[in-house]
Amino acid sequence: TAFAVINTHNKSLTLAQLLEKFTHNPRKILNLPAVTMQTNQLANLTLFEDDNEFVFTEKHIFSKSKNTPFLGKTLKGKVLAIMNKDIFSAEGV
């Protein structure tokens, strides 16, 4: 949800800058080492379409709380799949 909301309302950042805010900067703040991809190693990846528009509904919420100001809003930037080491989750994540 965070990526779609910010991507929808973003007026000043390039896609590369926006992705850096979500990926590299949190690791910098927490003083964590940069993540690298290596042959024969498990990876954390997110597949998304930055121009895919969708209406945000309760089916997009996987927490117990359904409180959000974004229900019924058209958002831009849909996550299609997430691969977290050996766990894979396709559309509807």
JSON list of N, CA and C in Angstrom, two decimals, residues 40-82:
[
{"chain": "A", "resi": 40, "resn": "ASN", "atom": "N", "xyz": [23.68, -18.39, -6.76]},
{"chain": "A", "resi": 40, "resn": "ASN", "atom": "CA", "xyz": [23.37, -19.51, -5.86]},
{"chain": "A", "resi": 40, "resn": "ASN", "atom": "C", "xyz": [23.02, -19.08, -4.44]},
{"chain": "A", "resi": 41, "resn": "GLN", "atom": "N", "xyz": [22.59, -17.84, -4.27]},
{"chain": "A", "resi": 41, "resn": "GLN", "atom": "CA", "xyz": [22.15, -17.35, -2.97]},
{"chain": "A", "resi": 41, "resn": "GLN", "atom": "C", "xyz": [20.68, -16.97, -3.04]},
{"chain": "A", "resi": 42, "resn": "LEU", "atom": "N", "xyz": [19.95, -17.14, -1.94]},
{"chain": "A", "resi": 42, "resn": "LEU", "atom": "CA", "xyz": [18.55, -16.74, -1.89]},
{"chain": "A", "resi": 42, "resn": "LEU", "atom": "C", "xyz": [18.45, -15.23, -1.95]},
{"chain": "A", "resi": 43, "resn": "ALA", "atom": "N", "xyz": [17.36, -14.73, -2.55]},
{"chain": "A", "resi": 43, "resn": "ALA", "atom": "CA", "xyz": [17.20, -13.29, -2.72]},
{"chain": "A", "resi": 43, "resn": "ALA", "atom": "C", "xyz": [15.83, -12.83, -2.25]},
{"chain": "A", "resi": 44, "resn": "ASN", "atom": "N", "xyz": [15.74, -11.56, -1.94]},
{"chain": "A", "resi": 44, "resn": "ASN", "atom": "CA", "xyz": [14.47, -10.90, -1.65]},
{"chain": "A", "resi": 44, "resn": "ASN", "atom": "C", "xyz": [14.17, -9.98, -2.82]},
{"chain": "A", "resi": 45, "resn": "LEU", "atom": "N", "xyz": [13.09, -10.24, -3.53]},
{"chain": "A", "resi": 45, "resn": "LEU", "atom": "CA", "xyz": [12.74, -9.46, -4.72]},
{"chain": "A", "resi": 45, "resn": "LEU", "atom": "C", "xyz": [11.28, -9.07, -4.69]},
{"chain": "A", "resi": 46, "resn": "THR", "atom": "N", "xyz": [10.96, -7.93, -5.29]},
{"chain": "A", "resi": 46, "resn": "THR", "atom": "CA", "xyz": [9.58, -7.50, -5.45]},
{"chain": "A", "resi": 46, "resn": "THR", "atom": "C", "xyz": [9.36, -7.16, -6.92]},
{"chain": "A", "resi": 47, "resn": "LEU", "atom": "N", "xyz": [8.35, -7.78, -7.51]},
{"chain": "A", "resi": 47, "resn": "LEU", "atom": "CA", "xyz": [7.98, -7.51, -8.90]},
{"chain": "A", "resi": 47, "resn": "LEU", "atom": "C", "xyz": [6.76, -6.59, -8.88]},
{"chain": "A", "resi": 48, "resn": "PHE", "atom": "N", "xyz": [6.83, -5.47, -9.58]},
{"chain": "A", "resi": 48, "resn": "PHE", "atom": "CA", "xyz": [5.72, -4.52, -9.57]},
{"chain": "A", "resi": 48, "resn": "PHE", "atom": "C", "xyz": [5.59, -3.84, -10.92]},
{"chain": "A", "resi": 49, "resn": "GLU", "atom": "N", "xyz": [4.43, -3.25, -11.14]},
{"chain": "A", "resi": 49, "resn": "GLU", "atom": "CA", "xyz": [4.18, -2.41, -12.30]},
{"chain": "A", "resi": 49, "resn": "GLU", "atom": "C", "xyz": [3.89, -1.01, -11.78]},
{"chain": "A", "resi": 50, "resn": "ASP", "atom": "N", "xyz": [4.76, -0.07, -12.08]},
{"chain": "A", "resi": 50, "resn": "ASP", "atom": "CA", "xyz": [4.60, 1.27, -11.51]},
{"chain": "A", "resi": 50, "resn": "ASP", "atom": "C", "xyz": [3.45, 2.06, -12.13]},
{"chain": "A", "resi": 51, "resn": "ASP", "atom": "N", "xyz": [2.96, 1.66, -13.30]},
{"chain": "A", "resi": 51, "resn": "ASP", "atom": "CA", "xyz": [1.87, 2.39, -13.93]},
{"chain": "A", "resi": 51, "resn": "ASP", "atom": "C", "xyz": [0.54, 1.64, -13.89]},
{"chain": "A", "resi": 52, "resn": "ASN", "atom": "N", "xyz": [0.47, 0.52, -13.20]},
{"chain": "A", "resi": 52, "resn": "ASN", "atom": "CA", "xyz": [-0.75, -0.27, -13.07]},
{"chain": "A", "resi": 52, "resn": "ASN", "atom": "C", "xyz": [-1.68, 0.39, -12.07]},
{"chain": "A", "resi": 53, "resn": "GLU", "atom": "N", "xyz": [-2.85, 0.84, -12.53]},
{"chain": "A", "resi": 53, "resn": "GLU", "atom": "CA", "xyz": [-3.83, 1.47, -11.63]},
{"chain": "A", "resi": 53, "resn": "GLU", "atom": "C", "xyz": [-4.82, 0.43, -11.15]},
{"chain": "A", "resi": 54, "resn": "PHE", "atom": "N", "xyz": [-5.21, 0.53, -9.88]},
{"chain": "A", "resi": 54, "resn": "PHE", "atom": "CA", "xyz": [-6.19, -0.39, -9.30]},
{"chain": "A", "resi": 54, "resn": "PHE", "atom": "C", "xyz": [-6.95, 0.32, -8.20]},
{"chain": "A", "resi": 55, "resn": "VAL", "atom": "N", "xyz": [-8.14, -0.18, -7.91]},
{"chain": "A", "resi": 55, "resn": "VAL", "atom": "CA", "xyz": [-8.94, 0.36, -6.81]},
{"chain": "A", "resi": 55, "resn": "VAL", "atom": "C", "xyz": [-8.60, -0.44, -5.56]},
{"chain": "A", "resi": 56, "resn": "PHE", "atom": "N", "xyz": [-8.18, 0.25, -4.51]},
{"chain": "A", "resi": 56, "resn": "PHE", "atom": "CA", "xyz": [-7.78, -0.39, -3.26]},
{"chain": "A", "resi": 56, "resn": "PHE", "atom": "C", "xyz": [-9.02, -0.82, -2.50]},
{"chain": "A", "resi": 57, "resn": "THR", "atom": "N", "xyz": [-9.12, -2.12, -2.20]},
{"chain": "A", "resi": 57, "resn": "THR", "atom": "CA", "xyz": [-10.28, -2.68, -1.49]},
{"chain": "A", "resi": 57, "resn": "THR", "atom": "C", "xyz": [-9.80, -3.48, -0.28]},
{"chain": "A", "resi": 58, "resn": "GLU", "atom": "N", "xyz": [-10.74, -3.98, 0.50]},
{"chain": "A", "resi": 58, "resn": "GLU", "atom": "CA", "xyz": [-10.39, -4.78, 1.68]},
{"chain": "A", "resi": 58, "resn": "GLU", "atom": "C", "xyz": [-9.62, -6.04, 1.31]},
{"chain": "A", "resi": 59, "resn": "LYS", "atom": "N", "xyz": [-9.78, -6.55, 0.09]},
{"chain": "A", "resi": 59, "resn": "LYS", "atom": "CA", "xyz": [-9.04, -7.76, -0.30]},
{"chain": "A", "resi": 59, "resn": "LYS", "atom": "C", "xyz": [-7.54, -7.50, -0.37]},
{"chain": "A", "resi": 60, "resn": "HIS", "atom": "N", "xyz": [-7.14, -6.24, -0.44]},
{"chain": "A", "resi": 60, "resn": "HIS", "atom": "CA", "xyz": [-5.72, -5.90, -0.47]},
{"chain": "A", "resi": 60, "resn": "HIS", "atom": "C", "xyz": [-5.11, -5.80, 0.93]},
{"chain": "A", "resi": 61, "resn": "ILE", "atom": "N", "xyz": [-5.94, -5.88, 1.97]},
{"chain": "A", "resi": 61, "resn": "ILE", "atom": "CA", "xyz": [-5.49, -5.73, 3.36]},
{"chain": "A", "resi": 61, "resn": "ILE", "atom": "C", "xyz": [-5.34, -7.10, 3.99]},
{"chain": "A", "resi": 62, "resn": "PHE", "atom": "N", "xyz": [-4.17, -7.41, 4.50]},
{"chain": "A", "resi": 62, "resn": "PHE", "atom": "CA", "xyz": [-3.92, -8.71, 5.10]},
{"chain": "A", "resi": 62, "resn": "PHE", "atom": "C", "xyz": [-3.74, -8.65, 6.61]},
{"chain": "A", "resi": 63, "resn": "SER", "atom": "N", "xyz": [-3.95, -7.48, 7.19]},
{"chain": "A", "resi": 63, "resn": "SER", "atom": "CA", "xyz": [-3.88, -7.38, 8.65]},
{"chain": "A", "resi": 63, "resn": "SER", "atom": "C", "xyz": [-5.29, -7.49, 9.22]},
{"chain": "A", "resi": 64, "resn": "LYS", "atom": "N", "xyz": [-5.40, -7.64, 10.52]},
{"chain": "A", "resi": 64, "resn": "LYS", "atom": "CA", "xyz": [-6.71, -7.73, 11.17]},
{"chain": "A", "resi": 64, "resn": "LYS", "atom": "C", "xyz": [-7.46, -6.41, 11.07]},
{"chain": "A", "resi": 65, "resn": "SER", "atom": "N", "xyz": [-6.75, -5.32, 11.15]},
{"chain": "A", "resi": 65, "resn": "SER", "atom": "CA", "xyz": [-7.38, -4.00, 11.08]},
{"chain": "A", "resi": 65, "resn": "SER", "atom": "C", "xyz": [-7.68, -3.64, 9.64]},
{"chain": "A", "resi": 66, "resn": "LYS", "atom": "N", "xyz": [-8.86, -3.18, 9.39]},
{"chain": "A", "resi": 66, "resn": "LYS", "atom": "CA", "xyz": [-9.26, -2.76, 8.04]},
{"chain": "A", "resi": 66, "resn": "LYS", "atom": "C", "xyz": [-9.38, -1.24, 7.95]},
{"chain": "A", "resi": 67, "resn": "ASN", "atom": "N", "xyz": [-8.84, -0.54, 8.95]},
{"chain": "A", "resi": 67, "resn": "ASN", "atom": "CA", "xyz": [-8.91, 0.92, 8.97]},
{"chain": "A", "resi": 67, "resn": "ASN", "atom": "C", "xyz": [-7.88, 1.50, 8.03]},
{"chain": "A", "resi": 68, "resn": "THR", "atom": "N", "xyz": [-8.33, 2.20, 7.02]},
{"chain": "A", "resi": 68, "resn": "THR", "atom": "CA", "xyz": [-7.43, 2.88, 6.10]},
{"chain": "A", "resi": 68, "resn": "THR", "atom": "C", "xyz": [-8.20, 3.95, 5.34]},
{"chain": "A", "resi": 69, "resn": "PRO", "atom": "N", "xyz": [-7.59, 5.09, 5.11]},
{"chain": "A", "resi": 69, "resn": "PRO", "atom": "CA", "xyz": [-8.27, 6.12, 4.32]},
{"chain": "A", "resi": 69, "resn": "PRO", "atom": "C", "xyz": [-8.22, 5.83, 2.82]},
{"chain": "A", "resi": 70, "resn": "PHE", "atom": "N", "xyz": [-7.59, 4.73, 2.42]},
{"chain": "A", "resi": 70, "resn": "PHE", "atom": "CA", "xyz": [-7.39, 4.46, 1.00]},
{"chain": "A", "resi": 70, "resn": "PHE", "atom": "C", "xyz": [-8.42, 3.52, 0.39]},
{"chain": "A", "resi": 71, "resn": "LEU", "atom": "N", "xyz": [-9.34, 2.98, 1.19]},
{"chain": "A", "resi": 71, "resn": "LEU", "atom": "CA", "xyz": [-10.38, 2.10, 0.64]},
{"chain": "A", "resi": 71, "resn": "LEU", "atom": "C", "xyz": [-11.18, 2.84, -0.42]},
{"chain": "A", "resi": 72, "resn": "GLY", "atom": "N", "xyz": [-11.34, 2.19, -1.57]},
{"chain": "A", "resi": 72, "resn": "GLY", "atom": "CA", "xyz": [-12.11, 2.78, -2.66]},
{"chain": "A", "resi": 72, "resn": "GLY", "atom": "C", "xyz": [-11.33, 3.77, -3.51]},
{"chain": "A", "resi": 73, "resn": "LYS", "atom": "N", "xyz": [-10.10, 4.04, -3.15]},
{"chain": "A", "resi": 73, "resn": "LYS", "atom": "CA", "xyz": [-9.28, 4.99, -3.91]},
{"chain": "A", "resi": 73, "resn": "LYS", "atom": "C", "xyz": [-8.55, 4.28, -5.05]},
{"chain": "A", "resi": 74, "resn": "THR", "atom": "N", "xyz": [-8.39, 4.98, -6.16]},
{"chain": "A", "resi": 74, "resn": "THR", "atom": "CA", "xyz": [-7.60, 4.45, -7.27]},
{"chain": "A", "resi": 74, "resn": "THR", "atom": "C", "xyz": [-6.14, 4.79, -7.00]},
{"chain": "A", "resi": 75, "resn": "LEU", "atom": "N", "xyz": [-5.32, 3.74, -6.95]},
{"chain": "A", "resi": 75, "resn": "LEU", "atom": "CA", "xyz": [-3.89, 3.91, -6.70]},
{"chain": "A", "resi": 75, "resn": "LEU", "atom": "C", "xyz": [-3.11, 3.45, -7.92]},
{"chain": "A", "resi": 76, "resn": "LYS", "atom": "N", "xyz": [-1.89, 3.90, -8.02]},
{"chain": "A", "resi": 76, "resn": "LYS", "atom": "CA", "xyz": [-1.05, 3.60, -9.17]},
{"chain": "A", "resi": 76, "resn": "LYS", "atom": "C", "xyz": [0.25, 2.97, -8.69]},
{"chain": "A", "resi": 77, "resn": "GLY", "atom": "N", "xyz": [0.53, 1.76, -9.16]},
{"chain": "A", "resi": 77, "resn": "GLY", "atom": "CA", "xyz": [1.74, 1.05, -8.77]},
{"chain": "A", "resi": 77, "resn": "GLY", "atom": "C", "xyz": [1.40, -0.20, -7.99]},
{"chain": "A", "resi": 78, "resn": "LYS", "atom": "N", "xyz": [1.22, -1.29, -8.68]},
{"chain": "A", "resi": 78, "resn": "LYS", "atom": "CA", "xyz": [0.75, -2.52, -8.04]},
{"chain": "A", "resi": 78, "resn": "LYS", "atom": "C", "xyz": [1.88, -3.53, -7.89]},
{"chain": "A", "resi": 79, "resn": "VAL", "atom": "N", "xyz": [2.01, -4.05, -6.69]},
{"chain": "A", "resi": 79, "resn": "VAL", "atom": "CA", "xyz": [2.96, -5.14, -6.44]},
{"chain": "A", "resi": 79, "resn": "VAL", "atom": "C", "xyz": [2.34, -6.42, -6.97]},
{"chain": "A", "resi": 80, "resn": "LEU", "atom": "N", "xyz": [3.07, -7.12, -7.84]},
{"chain": "A", "resi": 80, "resn": "LEU", "atom": "CA", "xyz": [2.56, -8.34, -8.45]},
{"chain": "A", "resi": 80, "resn": "LEU", "atom": "C", "xyz": [3.03, -9.59, -7.74]},
{"chain": "A", "resi": 81, "resn": "ALA", "atom": "N", "xyz": [4.23, -9.55, -7.20]},
{"chain": "A", "resi": 81, "resn": "ALA", "atom": "CA", "xyz": [4.78, -10.73, -6.51]},
{"chain": "A", "resi": 81, "resn": "ALA", "atom": "C", "xyz": [5.92, -10.31, -5.60]},
{"chain": "A", "resi": 82, "resn": "ILE", "atom": "N", "xyz": [6.08, -11.10, -4.55]},
{"chain": "A", "resi": 82, "resn": "ILE", "atom": "CA", "xyz": [7.19, -10.89, -3.61]},
{"chain": "A", "resi": 82, "resn": "ILE", "atom": "C", "xyz": [7.88, -12.23, -3.40]}
]
